[in-house]
Coordinates of C-alpha atoms and ligand atoms in Angstrom, one line a residue:
X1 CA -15.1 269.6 273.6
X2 CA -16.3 266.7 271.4
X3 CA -14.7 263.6 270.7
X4 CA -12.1 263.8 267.4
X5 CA -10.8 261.2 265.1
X6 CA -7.7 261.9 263.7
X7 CA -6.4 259.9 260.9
X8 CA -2.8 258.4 261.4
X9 CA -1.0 257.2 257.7
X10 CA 1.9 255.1 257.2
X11 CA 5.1 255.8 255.2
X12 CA 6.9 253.9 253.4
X13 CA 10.6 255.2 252.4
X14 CA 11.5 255.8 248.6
X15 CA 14.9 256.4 249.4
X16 CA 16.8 256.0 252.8
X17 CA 20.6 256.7 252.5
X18 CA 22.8 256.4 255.6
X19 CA 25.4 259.2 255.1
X20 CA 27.5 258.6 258.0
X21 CA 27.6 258.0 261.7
X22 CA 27.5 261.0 263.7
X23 CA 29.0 261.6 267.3
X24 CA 25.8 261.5 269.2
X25 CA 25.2 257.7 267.9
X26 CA 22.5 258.9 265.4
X27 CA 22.8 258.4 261.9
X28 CA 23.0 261.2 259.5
X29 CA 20.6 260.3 256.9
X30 CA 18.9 261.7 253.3
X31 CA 15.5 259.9 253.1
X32 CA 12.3 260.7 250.7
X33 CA 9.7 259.4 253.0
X34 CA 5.6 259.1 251.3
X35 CA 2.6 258.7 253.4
X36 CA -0.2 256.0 252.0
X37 CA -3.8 255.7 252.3
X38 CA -3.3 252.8 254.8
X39 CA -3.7 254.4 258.0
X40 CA -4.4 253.9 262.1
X41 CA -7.5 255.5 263.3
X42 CA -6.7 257.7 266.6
X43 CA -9.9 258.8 268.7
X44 CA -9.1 261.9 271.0
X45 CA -12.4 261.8 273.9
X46 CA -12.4 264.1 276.7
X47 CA -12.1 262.5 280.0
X48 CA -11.5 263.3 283.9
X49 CA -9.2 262.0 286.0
X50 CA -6.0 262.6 283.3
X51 CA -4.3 260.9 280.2
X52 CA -5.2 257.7 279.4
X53 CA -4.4 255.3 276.1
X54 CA -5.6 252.0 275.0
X55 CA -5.1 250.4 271.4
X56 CA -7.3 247.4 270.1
X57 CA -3.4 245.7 268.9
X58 CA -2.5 243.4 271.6
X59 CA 1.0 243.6 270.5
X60 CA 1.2 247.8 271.2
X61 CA 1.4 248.7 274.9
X62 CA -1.1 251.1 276.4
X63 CA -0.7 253.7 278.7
X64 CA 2.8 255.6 279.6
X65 CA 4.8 253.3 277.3
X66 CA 2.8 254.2 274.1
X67 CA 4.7 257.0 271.9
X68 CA 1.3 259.0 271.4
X69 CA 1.1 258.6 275.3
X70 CA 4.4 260.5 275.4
X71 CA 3.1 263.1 272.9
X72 CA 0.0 263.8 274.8
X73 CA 1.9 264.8 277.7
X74 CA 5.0 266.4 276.2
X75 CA 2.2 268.8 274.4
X76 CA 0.2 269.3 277.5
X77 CA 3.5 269.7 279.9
X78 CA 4.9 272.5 277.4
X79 CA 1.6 274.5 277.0
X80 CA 0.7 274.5 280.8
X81 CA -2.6 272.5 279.8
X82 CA -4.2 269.0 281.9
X83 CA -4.5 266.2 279.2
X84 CA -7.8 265.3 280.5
X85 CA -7.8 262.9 277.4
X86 CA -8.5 258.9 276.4
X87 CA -6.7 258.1 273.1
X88 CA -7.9 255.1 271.3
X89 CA -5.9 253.6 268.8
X90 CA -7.3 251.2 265.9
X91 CA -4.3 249.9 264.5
X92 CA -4.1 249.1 261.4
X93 CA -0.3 249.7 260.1
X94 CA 1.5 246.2 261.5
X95 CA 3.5 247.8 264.3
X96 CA 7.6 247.9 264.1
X97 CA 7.4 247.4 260.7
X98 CA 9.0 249.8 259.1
X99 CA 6.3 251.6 258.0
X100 CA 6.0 254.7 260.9
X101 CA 2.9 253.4 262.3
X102 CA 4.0 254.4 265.9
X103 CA 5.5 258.0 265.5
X104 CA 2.5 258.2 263.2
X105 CA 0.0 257.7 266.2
X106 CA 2.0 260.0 268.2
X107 CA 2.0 262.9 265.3
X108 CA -1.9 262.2 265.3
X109 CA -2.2 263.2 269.0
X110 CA 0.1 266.3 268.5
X111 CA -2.4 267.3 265.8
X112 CA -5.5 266.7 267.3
X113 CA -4.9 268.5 270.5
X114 CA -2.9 271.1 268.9
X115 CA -6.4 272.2 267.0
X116 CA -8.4 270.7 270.5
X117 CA -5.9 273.4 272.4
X118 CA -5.7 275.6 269.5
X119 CA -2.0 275.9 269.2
X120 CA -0.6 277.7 266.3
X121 CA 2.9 277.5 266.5
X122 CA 4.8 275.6 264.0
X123 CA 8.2 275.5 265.8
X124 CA 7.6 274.5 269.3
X125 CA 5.4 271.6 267.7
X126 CA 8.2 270.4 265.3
X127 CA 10.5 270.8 268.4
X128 CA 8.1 268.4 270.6
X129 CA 7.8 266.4 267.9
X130 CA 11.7 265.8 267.4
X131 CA 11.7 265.2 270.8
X132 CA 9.5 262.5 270.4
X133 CA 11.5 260.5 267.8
X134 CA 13.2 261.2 264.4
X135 CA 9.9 260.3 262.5
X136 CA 7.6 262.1 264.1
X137 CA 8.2 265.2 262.8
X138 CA 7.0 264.1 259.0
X139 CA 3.8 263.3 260.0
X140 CA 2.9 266.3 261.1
X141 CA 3.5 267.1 257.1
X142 CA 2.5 263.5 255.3
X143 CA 2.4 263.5 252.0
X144 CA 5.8 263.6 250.3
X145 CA 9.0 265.2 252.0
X146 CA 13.2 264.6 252.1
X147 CA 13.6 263.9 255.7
X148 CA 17.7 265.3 256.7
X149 CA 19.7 265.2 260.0
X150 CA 18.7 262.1 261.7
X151 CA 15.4 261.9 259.6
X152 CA 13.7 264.6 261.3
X153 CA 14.4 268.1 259.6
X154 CA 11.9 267.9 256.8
X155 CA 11.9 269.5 253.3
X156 CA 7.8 269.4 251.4
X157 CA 8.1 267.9 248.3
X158 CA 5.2 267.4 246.0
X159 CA 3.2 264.5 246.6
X160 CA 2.8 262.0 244.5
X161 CA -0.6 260.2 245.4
X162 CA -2.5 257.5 243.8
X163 CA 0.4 255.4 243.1
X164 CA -0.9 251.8 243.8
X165 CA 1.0 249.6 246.1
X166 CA 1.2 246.4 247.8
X167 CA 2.8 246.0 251.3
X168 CA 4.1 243.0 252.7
X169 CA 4.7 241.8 256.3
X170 CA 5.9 238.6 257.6
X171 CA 4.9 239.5 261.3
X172 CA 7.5 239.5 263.4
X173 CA 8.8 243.1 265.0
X174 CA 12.2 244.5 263.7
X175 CA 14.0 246.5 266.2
X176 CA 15.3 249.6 264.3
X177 CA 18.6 250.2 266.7
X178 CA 20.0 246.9 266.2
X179 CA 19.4 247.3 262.6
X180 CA 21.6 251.0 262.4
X181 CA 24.3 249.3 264.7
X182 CA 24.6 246.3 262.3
X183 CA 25.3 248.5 259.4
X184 CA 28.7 249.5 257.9
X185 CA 29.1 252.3 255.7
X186 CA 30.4 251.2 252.3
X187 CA 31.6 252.7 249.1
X188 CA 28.4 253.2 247.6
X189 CA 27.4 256.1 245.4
X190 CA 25.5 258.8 247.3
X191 CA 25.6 262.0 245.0
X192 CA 22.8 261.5 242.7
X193 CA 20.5 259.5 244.3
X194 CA 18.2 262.3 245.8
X195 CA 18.8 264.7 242.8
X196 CA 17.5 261.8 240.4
X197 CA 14.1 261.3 242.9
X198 CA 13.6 264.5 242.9
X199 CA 13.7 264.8 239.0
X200 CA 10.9 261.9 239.5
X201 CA 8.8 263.0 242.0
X202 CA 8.5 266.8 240.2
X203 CA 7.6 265.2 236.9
X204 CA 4.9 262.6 239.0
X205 CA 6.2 259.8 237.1
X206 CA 5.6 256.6 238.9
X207 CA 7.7 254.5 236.8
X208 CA 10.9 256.9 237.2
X209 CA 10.0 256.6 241.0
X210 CA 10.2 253.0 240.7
X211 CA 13.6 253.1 239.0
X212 CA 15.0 255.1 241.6
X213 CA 13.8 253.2 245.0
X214 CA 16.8 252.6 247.2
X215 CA 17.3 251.8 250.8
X216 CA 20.6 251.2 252.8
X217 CA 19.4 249.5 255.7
X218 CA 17.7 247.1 253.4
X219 CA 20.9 244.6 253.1
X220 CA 21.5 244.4 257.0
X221 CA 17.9 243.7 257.8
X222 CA 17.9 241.1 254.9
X223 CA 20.7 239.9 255.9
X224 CA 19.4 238.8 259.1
X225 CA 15.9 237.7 258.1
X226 CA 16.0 235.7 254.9
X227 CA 11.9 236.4 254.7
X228 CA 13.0 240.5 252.6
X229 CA 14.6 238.4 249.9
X230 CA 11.6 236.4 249.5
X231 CA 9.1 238.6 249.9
X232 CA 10.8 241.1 247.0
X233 CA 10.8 238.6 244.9
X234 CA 7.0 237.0 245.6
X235 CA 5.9 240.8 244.3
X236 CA 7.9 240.9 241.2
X237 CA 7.0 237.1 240.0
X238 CA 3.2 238.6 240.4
X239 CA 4.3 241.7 238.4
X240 CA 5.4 244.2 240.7
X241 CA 7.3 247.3 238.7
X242 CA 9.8 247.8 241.9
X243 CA 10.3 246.7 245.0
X244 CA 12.4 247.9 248.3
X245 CA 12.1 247.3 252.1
X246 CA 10.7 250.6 254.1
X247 CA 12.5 251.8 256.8
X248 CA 14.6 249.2 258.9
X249 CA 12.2 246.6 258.0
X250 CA 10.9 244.0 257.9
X251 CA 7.7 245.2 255.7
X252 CA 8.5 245.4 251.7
X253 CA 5.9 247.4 249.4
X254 CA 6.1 246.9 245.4
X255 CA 4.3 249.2 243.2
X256 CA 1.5 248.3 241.5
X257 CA 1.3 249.0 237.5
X258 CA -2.5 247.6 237.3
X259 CA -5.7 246.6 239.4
X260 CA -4.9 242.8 237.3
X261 CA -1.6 242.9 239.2
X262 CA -3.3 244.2 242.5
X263 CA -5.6 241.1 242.3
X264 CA -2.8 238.8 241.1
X265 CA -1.4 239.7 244.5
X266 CA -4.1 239.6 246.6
X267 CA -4.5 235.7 245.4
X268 CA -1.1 234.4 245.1
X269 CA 0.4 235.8 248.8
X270 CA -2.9 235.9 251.1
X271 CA -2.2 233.0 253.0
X272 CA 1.8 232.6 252.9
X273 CA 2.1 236.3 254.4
X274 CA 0.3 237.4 257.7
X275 CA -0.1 240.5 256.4
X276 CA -0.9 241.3 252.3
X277 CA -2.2 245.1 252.1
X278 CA -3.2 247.1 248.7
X279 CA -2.6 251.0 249.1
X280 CA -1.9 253.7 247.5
X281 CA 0.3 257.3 248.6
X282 CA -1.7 260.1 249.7
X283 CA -1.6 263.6 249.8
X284 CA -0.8 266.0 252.4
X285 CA -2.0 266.0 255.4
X286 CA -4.8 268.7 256.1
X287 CA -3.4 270.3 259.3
X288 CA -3.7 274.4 259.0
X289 CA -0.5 275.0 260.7
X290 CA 1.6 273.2 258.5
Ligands
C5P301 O1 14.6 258.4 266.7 P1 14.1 257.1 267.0 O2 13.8 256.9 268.5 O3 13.0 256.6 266.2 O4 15.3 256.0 266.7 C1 15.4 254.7 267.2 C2 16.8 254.2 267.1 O5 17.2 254.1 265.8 C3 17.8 255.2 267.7 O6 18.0 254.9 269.1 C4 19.1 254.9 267.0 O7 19.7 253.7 267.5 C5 18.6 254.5 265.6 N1 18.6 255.6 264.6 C6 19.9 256.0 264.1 N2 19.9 257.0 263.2 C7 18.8 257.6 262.8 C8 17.5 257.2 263.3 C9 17.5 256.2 264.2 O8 20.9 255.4 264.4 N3 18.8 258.6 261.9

């Protein structure tokens, strides 16, 4: 077996809507997640000796700790095989951003060995990947999808790619549990939030898409870090079409209605922001399986 490279995308969430609290402690959620071009690099070499995993972020733990650790071995466990395997990760998503960069990495793996180990079945994959984490499941997809349950039952939409986007982090780590306990269900309306998206996304209409952006975890994790106010509004006073926080936070992405804009970006924030990325969304993932 030759060494593979498996490409790892981030996600930014068009719509996250918290539906309620459900008796596990989980959140029962309706989210429209989109993969980008942005991406982690994940290099699967055969090795003796067992699993090993190293990253090149000095902020991501190695070995048994890592998420794509876990996936290696949950893979290898259920399928009787040795992960005689060192994963490399070159990280280049900011890590507990908001933007899936972890269960990203460990949907990488699953893909890479699946086709290293030539595994072919869909449903003892998704169910490894659930197991995994409630993201982990829609990268095995990327592209565009509703996410249901607690994120993790996925629905294919069509993907929308090439819409250009900036994304902002301030660099420090948001921890997405303390985030879901902070929040309180209000009164907000929940009907037609996902039919409308849907509308958008099937007519590939990045401006309706824009309209529609909404995320309910955005006011707890603004509320305690004053930095998602101020970002938001750095990316509209450049000329951002819409803006939302992805995820729990704390990265914020605006879409982009030119390359002016893009460069307007670039030079006004560079500097007060440790991290100032252009992307765009991207289209599906190519994994035969799926
Ligand atoms: O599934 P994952 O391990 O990524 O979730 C991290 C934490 O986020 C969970 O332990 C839970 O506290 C919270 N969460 C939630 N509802 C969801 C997803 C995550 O409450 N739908």
């Amino acid at each position: 077996m030759t060494s593979l490279q498996v490409k790892a995308p981030a996600k930014v969430n068009l719509v996250l809507q918290v539906m309620h609290k459900r008796q596990d402690g989980y959140h029962a959620l309706k989210t429209v997640m989109h993969t980008l071009e942005l991406a982690d690099e994940v290099l699967l070499t055969p090795r003796r000796g067992g699993l090993r995993v190293t990253c090149d972020h000095p902020e991501v733990p190695a070995g048994p700790e890592n998420l794509a650790y876990r996936a290696a071995e949950a893979l290898a466990e259920a399928y009787g095989k040795r992960p005689d395997v060192h994963i490399h990760i070159r990280k280049r998503i900011p890590p507990a951003a908001g933007l899936g960069g972890g269960s990203s990495d460990a949907a990488a793996v699953l893909r890479g060995l699946a086709s290293w180990w030539r595994i072919k079945e869909k449903k003892k994959l998704l169910a490894i990947a659930r197991s995994l984490g409630s993201d982990v499941p829609f990268f095995l997809y990327g592209g565009c999808a509703l996410g249901t349950g607690r994120g993790e039952i996925i629905h294919p939409w069509p993907a929308v790619p090439g819409i250009l986007m900036a994304v902002l982090n301030p660099g420090f780590p948001v921890a997405t549990a303390e985030v879901y306990n902070k929040f309180r269900l209000g009164l907000t309306r929940k009907k037609a939030c996902i039919n409308m998206m849907r509308l958008a996304v099937r007519e590939k209409n990045p401006g309706k898409i824009g309209e529609k952006l909404r995320n309910d975890l955005e006011k707890v994790t603004a509320s305690l870090y004053p930095h998602i106010g101020e970002m938001k509004a750095d990316l509209l006073a450049c000329g951002a079409s819409a803006v939302l926080m992805s995820g729990s936070g704390p990265s914020v992405f605006g879409f982009l209605p030119s390359a002016r804009i893009a460069k307007s970006v670039l030079g006004r924030l560079q500097g007060k922001y440790p991290t100032v990325l252009l992307t765009k969304t991207s289209n599906r993932l190519h994994f035969n399986i799926f």
